[in-house]
Amino acid sequence: MTRWDEILTLPVQNPPSLEFSAADISWSMVEGWKDSMDRLALIPYSRVNDFVRGESNNKDCPTRFHVEARRRRPPTMNCKPKVDGILEYILYWCSFGPDDYRKGGNVRPSRPISEKRKTPAGRPNTKRGCVCHFIVKRLIVEPSVALVIYNHNKHVDKKGMPCHGSMDKMAVGTKAMFAPYISDELRLQVMSLLYVGIPVETIMQRHTEMVEKQGGPSNRDDLLTHRYVRRLERKIRRSVYELDDDDTISIDLWVENNQDHVFFYEDFSDTDTFVLGIQTDWQLQQMIQFGSHSLMASDSKFGTNKLKYPVHSILVFDQHKNAIPVAWIMTPNFAHGEIHKWMGALYDRAHTKDPTWQLGGFIIDDPLADVRTIREVFHCPVLISLWRIRHAWHKNLVNKCSDIEKRSAMAKRLGDAISSICRGNGDVELFEGFLQDFVDCAGFLDYFEARWLPRLGAWITVLKTISLATAQVASAIESYHHLLKLRLLNEADKSVYWRADWLVHKLGTKVHSYYWLDEFSGKNSFSRYWKSEWSSGPNPWCQGMQIPDSDVVIEGNYASVVSQKNKENSHVVLNPGSEFALCDCSWSRKGNICKHVVKSAKVCRDRGLALPSLAMFHYYQALANLVHCPPSDTLISDHAMAVAVSVKTQLDAVLCAVNGTSSTRPAFQDPQSINKPRESETEKANSENGVCASQSQPDAGDDEDQDIPTRKKRKSGNASGDSEDVSIYQDSLASKKHKSGEASGDDEEASTEEDSRARDSRKTGETSANDKEVSASQDSRDREKRESGEPSVNEGTSASQAMQPSETETSQATNGLNNDKLRLAEGAIGT
């Protein structure tokens, strides 16, 4: 096999982690140049940067790899591509080499022509002659795969001695023990603090206090300098969003300079519209961490009336159930529904980083969303949230209806209409009746007829076909929407809202910094600089769960909730337990779900004063459909049957091992088919012996060769597995005794037991005879009473006894059917 045939047959390795190093890859030795052996592996080309970062975070020798040399070839060529043709060649070298500026070290001669690099190869005082480097080749035959050649993987100099890190004794007490630059995490932290307005002096003061608290520097991040932070602050201050007077050209330049933050871009053309998808590395990490086997939501229409391009946000929920934006998509309002263009690219970006990543469910807030595309891309169920219509109706009710009683009645009516539609009992006629009953509130009705009446058809269709998300999700999305408005739309010059370059610049810098700091554990150290844009504490749903039940008093259509800030005050909640409850607090008057509404609804449902939530209703409905409806897929049924047969076979093997016999019976048999052959064999044997099958033989217990207990069980028609196993065991035991003719103590005990059974049968016969005489005398008395016109004593009893078997049979049949459905559902769930 030639070299390239052997290389191209190697597997492409994609470790399921955000970053990976050489230790996470299986390396292969392939013959290279001049009969040398190359240590190489294949990885996805999109994950080369992850490998570089992972290899830089070496615990023994922390470093940073820089691009020492690069060659590119255009992807389209006139010549025929070769097997070993290369689209791109990149040489990564440890930043502590290749030059050696130590005393007596070797330094490469200066190049006559040297272009100024955008990212320098490393500081001269950090060059210690490290020879660690690797080569990345992007092949023409497989452009999506990168060939990594890593022959020099030791951080040593040309003499083979450690030149930096903890293994180098000469580096102790110097910066050569640590990486040459601060980590990406600390740089992102400093940049985020600077973007939100934290002074440089405050950042350095908090950092110095932290280093002193831990007893001195322990890594490169602890060596952060005031000069470095000042340089970052100056870079931020001098940055501008307007790269060109033409907004379209400015966007193209921004995309070219920020390729790592763009997962999809499509400019205007004759057939396509403008679409720009932004996702930073931190957002991708949050998407993989909190989105795997969990929920992801969509806030699809932010800034529709104020921005040039509305912002479509993709959200995940952290451990505190707060919404985190993991992607922003900008597109014109008329092309809002074309999510099929960018959703596949978003999924591929996460799946490339972690091949095991799988979404648990996707929540939409627009009835016109492309549900089919979402299901095909993410392979997960789709739910819908009512937060958008609830927020709009609630806010306009407060603003356009001043009468509190009428406002409460209208909100309750709207909530009952939505509840009836979600439960499958209503249609658009409910809203038409609402408009007729509240004619006197013209302000809200005009808004409702103009804005929402044309859209109700789409909403009703979706609410009847798609399950509803919980109020907890609605509260989290609502809080995110409010914070995004505070953080983005706060410019003094409103004209910038109609420039797309301003939008992408602010989203990627300042707004992104706020959401990063929301997850930053040390943000409390900068509490004195908090503004309204900062987020602190849990969302209203979690705050409502912390209110004790004793602080809630339910009185009819009102609920009083004690304020947690001032126990002397309380808030009044109208329509507690309804989907459209109203509260008099400031957060609720803005149209949001407040903590008082959340707590009052929970107390009402716990006390049985309100129906379960719509989300819980859909959950119970899904469970009922799963139990009562067999799976339509025959593969699921076959798999469930195969599992049942396997379990039955294993149980039979265990029973046979315990009884000491071998079973050749099939796993599933009809009980009648099991009993009839055995009954026929018994009747045939009895006829040959001159005995009727219907007679009892009390004297047969004296003969040890006859298996009377076994024949009794067969005549009784008992087809249970235990009885069959016992019968087979007794048959085999009796045959062995007959062949051997031995009379052991066990045989005498069996004979004594048979004698006792025979005596019991005689007593039973005598008792039955006495019962017949009593029954005959009773019948004669009843006959005399009927002749005299008196009612018989046994008529009612016999009628009830006649009814009992039928009721028992009906319950048994019903229970059997339900048990079959439950087992079938369990098999489907197991599949």
XYZ file of C-alpha atoms in Angstrom, residues 93-565:
473
model
C 5.295 26.351 16.121
C 5.568 26.738 19.849
C 5.913 30.421 20.758
C 9.081 29.610 22.761
C 10.844 28.811 19.478
C 12.320 28.262 16.989
C 14.876 30.985 17.822
C 16.853 30.810 21.055
C 17.643 34.179 22.644
C 19.267 32.625 25.666
C 22.998 32.953 26.180
C 24.763 30.823 23.551
C 21.556 30.117 21.701
C 21.072 29.965 17.943
C 19.171 32.760 16.222
C 18.101 32.618 12.592
C 19.605 35.339 10.367
C 17.366 38.309 9.683
C 15.366 38.059 6.536
C 16.072 40.737 3.933
C 12.365 41.296 3.242
C 9.964 40.811 6.107
C 6.328 41.803 6.001
C 4.731 43.126 9.137
C 2.498 40.425 10.579
C -0.925 41.082 11.985
C -0.163 38.695 14.869
C 3.543 38.534 15.804
C 5.166 35.164 16.232
C 6.105 35.855 19.823
C 8.104 38.202 22.035
C 11.892 38.010 21.547
C 12.537 37.557 25.267
C 10.366 34.435 25.282
C 12.286 32.644 22.518
C 14.087 29.694 24.091
C 14.713 27.421 21.066
C 11.744 25.075 21.481
C 11.498 22.655 18.556
C 7.896 21.531 19.205
C 5.808 22.085 16.067
C 3.250 20.358 13.856
C 2.000 20.692 10.279
C -1.618 20.917 9.115
C -2.455 20.085 5.497
C -5.826 20.557 3.852
C -6.061 18.062 1.020
C -7.658 18.666 -2.357
C -9.308 15.245 -2.418
C -10.878 15.847 1.031
C -11.247 19.595 1.699
C -13.240 18.991 4.886
C -10.421 16.926 6.446
C -7.109 18.129 7.860
C -3.963 15.986 7.922
C -1.941 16.694 11.076
C 1.727 15.657 11.067
C 3.157 15.860 14.592
C 6.680 14.472 14.617
C 8.194 16.894 17.149
C 5.777 16.788 20.076
C 8.282 17.398 22.912
C 8.917 20.902 24.300
C 12.716 20.655 24.217
C 15.545 22.553 22.535
C 17.965 21.186 19.926
C 19.992 19.515 22.668
C 16.965 17.575 23.846
C 16.709 19.455 27.147
C 13.469 21.032 28.504
C 13.498 24.709 27.623
C 10.365 26.039 29.374
C 7.657 24.956 31.747
C 7.936 23.202 35.071
C 10.487 20.671 33.734
C 13.041 23.407 32.965
C 15.054 24.197 36.117
C 16.396 27.389 34.552
C 12.846 28.687 34.044
C 11.920 28.552 37.753
C 10.978 32.010 38.975
C 10.650 33.456 35.469
C 7.780 33.934 33.039
C 9.048 30.948 31.059
C 7.240 28.708 33.557
C 3.915 29.918 32.200
C 2.358 30.521 28.809
C 3.637 33.554 26.889
C 0.176 35.195 26.742
C -2.899 35.393 28.930
C -5.683 32.940 28.265
C -8.650 33.618 26.017
C -10.972 33.388 29.042
C -9.194 36.199 30.927
C -9.003 38.335 27.800
C -12.747 37.918 27.254
C -13.369 38.822 30.896
C -11.290 42.007 30.679
C -12.864 43.011 27.374
C -16.382 42.458 28.725
C -15.686 44.564 31.824
C -14.272 47.347 29.680
C -17.228 47.279 27.281
C -19.772 47.761 30.092
C -17.836 50.714 31.508
C -15.636 49.333 34.327
C -12.462 51.520 34.753
C -9.024 50.075 34.133
C -7.879 50.870 37.688
C -10.823 48.966 39.189
C -10.126 45.916 37.037
C -6.465 45.828 38.073
C -7.317 46.412 41.743
C -9.745 43.471 41.844
C -7.271 41.268 39.975
C -4.403 42.132 42.344
C -6.572 41.395 45.383
C -7.470 38.017 43.949
C -3.835 37.067 43.280
C -2.773 38.141 46.778
C -5.629 36.153 48.295
C -4.449 32.932 46.645
C -0.845 33.482 47.809
C 0.883 34.691 44.666
C 0.877 33.940 40.936
C 0.276 30.354 39.915
C -0.323 30.722 36.153
C 0.099 33.174 33.302
C -3.242 34.901 33.959
C -2.019 36.001 37.388
C 0.675 38.087 35.657
C -1.832 40.478 34.066
C -0.313 43.964 33.735
C -1.809 47.418 33.836
C -0.232 48.168 30.471
C -2.011 45.270 28.788
C -5.436 46.291 30.145
C -4.822 49.901 29.131
C -3.962 48.773 25.608
C -7.244 46.830 25.353
C -9.165 49.850 26.636
C -7.568 52.054 23.998
C -8.434 49.558 21.277
C -12.086 49.568 22.330
C -12.238 53.343 22.505
C -10.840 53.750 19.000
C -13.017 51.105 17.369
C -15.850 52.303 15.120
C -18.824 50.500 13.646
C -19.061 52.554 10.454
C -16.380 50.951 8.302
C -17.799 52.572 5.169
C -20.437 55.140 4.343
C -22.363 52.511 2.443
C -24.073 50.206 4.930
C -23.837 47.198 2.617
C -20.104 47.607 2.070
C -19.579 48.162 5.784
C -21.350 44.885 6.563
C -19.164 43.036 4.044
C -16.028 44.422 5.700
C -17.287 43.456 9.164
C -17.993 39.905 8.014
C -14.531 39.651 6.464
C -12.863 40.788 9.690
C -14.968 38.557 11.967
C -15.141 35.232 10.164
C -14.959 33.287 13.422
C -18.183 34.927 14.670
C -20.257 34.378 11.515
C -21.921 31.010 10.955
C -24.087 32.072 7.991
C -23.995 35.035 5.607
C -25.959 35.719 2.449
C -26.128 39.115 0.768
C -28.895 40.538 -1.360
C -29.155 39.124 -4.882
C -31.775 38.603 -7.569
C -33.021 35.440 -5.876
C -31.853 35.700 -2.252
C -32.371 38.133 0.589
C -29.958 39.401 3.213
C -29.296 36.946 6.077
C -26.524 37.266 8.670
C -26.056 34.806 11.529
C -23.733 35.698 14.427
C -22.417 33.235 17.011
C -19.273 33.754 19.084
C -17.161 30.966 20.539
C -18.652 31.558 23.993
C -22.181 31.352 22.619
C -21.327 28.079 20.885
C -20.033 26.675 24.166
C -23.256 27.676 25.941
C -25.317 26.111 23.175
C -23.482 22.814 23.503
C -23.488 22.843 27.317
C -27.092 23.891 28.047
C -28.773 22.794 24.822
C -27.751 19.139 24.825
C -30.824 16.992 25.640
C -32.577 20.153 26.781
C -34.736 22.948 25.376
C -33.889 25.712 22.968
C -36.237 28.639 22.340
C -36.753 31.378 19.780
C -37.439 35.102 20.227
C -38.218 35.782 16.618
C -39.326 39.421 16.342
C -37.205 41.852 18.299
C -37.040 45.411 17.001
C -39.562 44.954 14.203
C -40.643 48.601 14.348
C -37.323 50.250 15.281
C -34.462 48.371 13.623
C -33.544 48.086 9.969
C -33.311 44.315 10.315
C -35.232 42.626 13.157
C -33.181 40.367 15.420
C -34.067 36.685 15.708
C -32.559 35.297 18.925
C -31.913 31.616 19.643
C -31.948 30.953 23.399
C -30.952 28.227 25.834
C -31.638 28.067 29.568
C -28.890 27.855 32.179
C -28.970 26.105 35.563
C -30.954 29.039 37.022
C -33.502 28.818 34.168
C -32.410 32.170 32.737
C -32.352 32.613 28.964
C -28.946 32.961 27.276
C -28.660 34.026 23.608
C -26.560 31.541 21.662
C -27.107 33.044 18.193
C -28.456 36.215 16.594
C -29.881 36.209 13.075
C -30.626 39.422 11.162
C -32.859 39.376 8.121
C -35.516 41.667 6.617
C -38.981 41.453 8.067
C -40.500 40.095 4.843
C -38.008 37.198 4.833
C -38.502 36.353 8.499
C -39.987 32.897 7.879
C -37.084 31.611 5.751
C -35.322 29.839 8.605
C -34.405 26.883 6.418
C -31.470 28.891 5.066
C -29.548 29.255 8.320
C -30.917 26.650 10.732
C -28.968 23.800 9.165
C -25.738 25.784 9.434
C -26.424 26.451 13.117
C -26.972 22.750 13.816
C -23.863 21.734 11.849
C -21.746 24.197 13.827
C -22.728 22.590 17.131
C -22.674 19.024 15.821
C -19.204 19.502 14.368
C -17.879 20.602 17.739
C -19.662 17.771 19.604
C -20.906 14.843 17.464
C -23.016 13.540 20.385
C -24.938 16.800 20.750
C -28.706 16.329 20.478
C -31.489 18.810 21.189
C -34.388 17.806 23.442
C -37.020 20.246 22.150
C -37.455 23.529 20.287
C -39.876 26.268 21.401
C -41.302 28.730 18.889
C -43.271 31.933 19.494
C -44.597 32.494 15.986
C -47.468 30.426 14.516
C -46.040 30.920 11.006
C -42.671 29.377 11.889
C -41.428 26.554 9.678
C -42.094 23.686 12.074
C -41.251 21.038 9.498
C -37.755 22.435 8.947
C -37.104 22.586 12.702
C -38.096 18.949 13.139
C -36.020 17.820 10.181
C -32.902 19.712 11.285
C -32.896 19.126 15.045
C -34.820 15.811 15.116
C -36.797 16.883 18.171
C -40.383 17.826 19.138
C -41.581 21.405 18.689
C -43.557 23.381 21.277
C -45.084 26.850 21.189
C -45.042 29.570 23.827
C -47.882 32.038 24.445
C -45.640 34.710 25.937
C -45.888 37.042 22.955
C -49.698 37.280 22.703
C -50.065 37.285 26.481
C -47.551 40.123 26.826
C -49.197 42.192 24.074
C -52.770 41.696 25.312
C -51.833 42.285 28.943
C -49.880 45.459 28.185
C -52.623 46.970 26.018
C -55.347 46.041 28.490
C -53.507 48.016 31.162
C -52.917 50.987 28.845
C -56.298 51.113 27.061
C -58.771 50.030 29.753
C -58.808 52.154 32.920
C -61.661 50.311 34.679
C -60.039 47.652 36.876
C -63.136 45.434 37.136
C -63.750 45.497 33.403
C -60.036 44.893 32.753
C -60.138 41.851 35.026
C -63.244 40.473 33.315
C -61.742 40.941 29.853
C -58.468 39.305 30.844
C -60.305 36.331 32.339
C -62.437 35.988 29.221
C -59.375 35.984 26.969
C -57.651 33.463 29.220
C -60.694 31.155 29.169
C -60.836 31.401 25.364
C -57.179 30.412 24.995
C -57.637 27.611 27.524
C -60.674 26.228 25.679
C -58.861 26.301 22.342
C -55.803 24.517 23.759
C -58.056 21.863 25.301
C -59.783 21.336 21.939
C -63.155 22.843 22.877
C -63.141 26.249 21.183
C -62.663 28.164 17.986
C -62.652 31.733 16.668
C -66.294 32.143 17.761
C -65.035 32.615 21.321
C -63.235 35.823 20.327
C -66.203 37.016 18.312
C -68.355 36.640 21.404
C -65.706 38.489 23.403
C -65.915 41.443 20.977
C -69.703 41.536 21.280
C -69.788 41.376 25.085
C -67.255 44.184 25.666
C -68.350 46.730 23.106
C -68.054 49.609 25.582
C -64.220 49.239 25.803
C -63.534 50.704 22.371
C -59.812 51.387 22.859
C -58.734 47.806 23.359
C -61.270 46.378 20.899
C -60.008 48.603 18.087
C -56.459 47.444 18.781
C -57.557 43.809 18.995
C -59.564 43.866 15.764
C -56.854 45.645 13.787
C -53.800 43.798 15.099
C -54.845 40.335 16.251
C -58.142 39.327 14.655
C -56.512 38.602 11.249
C -53.865 36.445 12.970
C -56.170 34.389 15.173
C -56.709 31.720 12.520
C -53.013 30.800 12.434
C -52.751 30.885 16.237
C -55.811 28.657 16.722
C -54.489 26.113 14.228
C -51.094 25.930 15.935
C -52.521 25.771 19.464
C -54.654 22.780 18.476
C -51.792 20.855 16.880
C -48.670 21.734 18.897
C -48.092 21.281 22.623
C -47.754 24.348 24.806
C -44.598 25.351 26.681
C -44.736 26.114 30.402
C -45.145 29.531 32.006
C -41.607 29.153 33.359
C -40.238 29.245 29.808
C -42.471 32.211 28.979
C -41.162 34.117 32.002
C -37.527 33.464 31.010
C -38.059 34.589 27.391
C -39.938 37.649 28.599
C -37.072 38.641 30.891
C -34.552 38.185 28.072
C -36.628 40.338 25.732
C -36.802 43.108 28.338
C -33.042 43.023 29.026
C -32.180 43.025 25.310
C -34.287 46.142 24.868
C -32.432 47.881 27.716
C -28.998 46.851 26.463
C -29.451 47.447 22.743
C -31.977 50.248 22.237
C -30.406 52.859 24.527
C -28.693 55.144 22.010
C -29.204 58.898 22.141
C -29.031 59.129 18.351
C -32.004 57.095 17.109
C -30.848 57.278 13.497
C -28.209 54.577 14.084
C -30.997 52.012 14.465
C -31.356 51.991 10.682
C -27.773 50.928 10.063
C -27.008 47.206 10.001
C -23.293 47.692 10.743
C -24.158 49.424 14.029
C -26.452 46.536 14.961
C -23.914 43.761 14.359
C -21.147 45.762 16.042
C -23.102 46.418 19.225
C -24.481 42.892 19.437
C -21.005 41.398 19.109
C -19.360 43.741 21.617
C -21.388 45.464 24.307
C -24.536 43.332 24.341
C -22.492 40.135 24.202
C -20.400 41.400 27.152
C -23.502 41.923 29.309
C -24.696 38.354 28.738
C -21.212 36.989 29.390
C -21.089 38.862 32.703
C -24.504 37.466 33.651
C -22.803 34.049 33.876
C -19.604 35.439 35.452
C -19.295 34.305 39.079
C -17.190 37.310 40.118
C -19.556 40.022 38.895
C -20.536 40.931 42.465
C -17.074 42.481 42.911
C -18.169 45.258 40.538
C -21.632 45.850 41.998
C -21.003 49.568 42.524
C -20.899 49.997 38.742
C -24.142 48.153 38.049
C -26.701 49.895 35.894
C -30.188 49.025 34.738
C -28.638 46.919 31.944
C -27.062 44.542 34.463
C -28.957 41.424 35.442
C -28.879 40.243 39.040
C -30.762 37.455 40.787
C -33.230 34.869 39.482
C -36.046 35.516 37.039
C -39.631 36.227 38.222
C -40.576 32.552 38.075
C -37.812 31.507 40.472
C -38.577 34.493 42.687
C -42.205 33.433 42.875
C -41.245 29.916 43.951
C -39.328 31.407 46.906
C -42.427 33.147 48.343
C -43.854 31.108 51.247
C -47.421 29.813 50.952
C -48.382 31.602 54.159
C -47.914 34.954 52.401
C -50.706 34.181 49.915
C -54.393 34.645 50.765
C -57.060 33.596 48.236
C -60.432 35.360 48.427
C -62.747 34.542 45.529
C -61.471 36.164 42.342
C -58.691 37.977 44.212
C -55.411 36.920 45.780
C -53.311 38.943 48.197
C -49.547 38.301 48.143
C -47.336 39.862 50.816
C -44.421 41.901 49.442
C -41.068 40.306 50.158
C -39.250 43.653 50.378
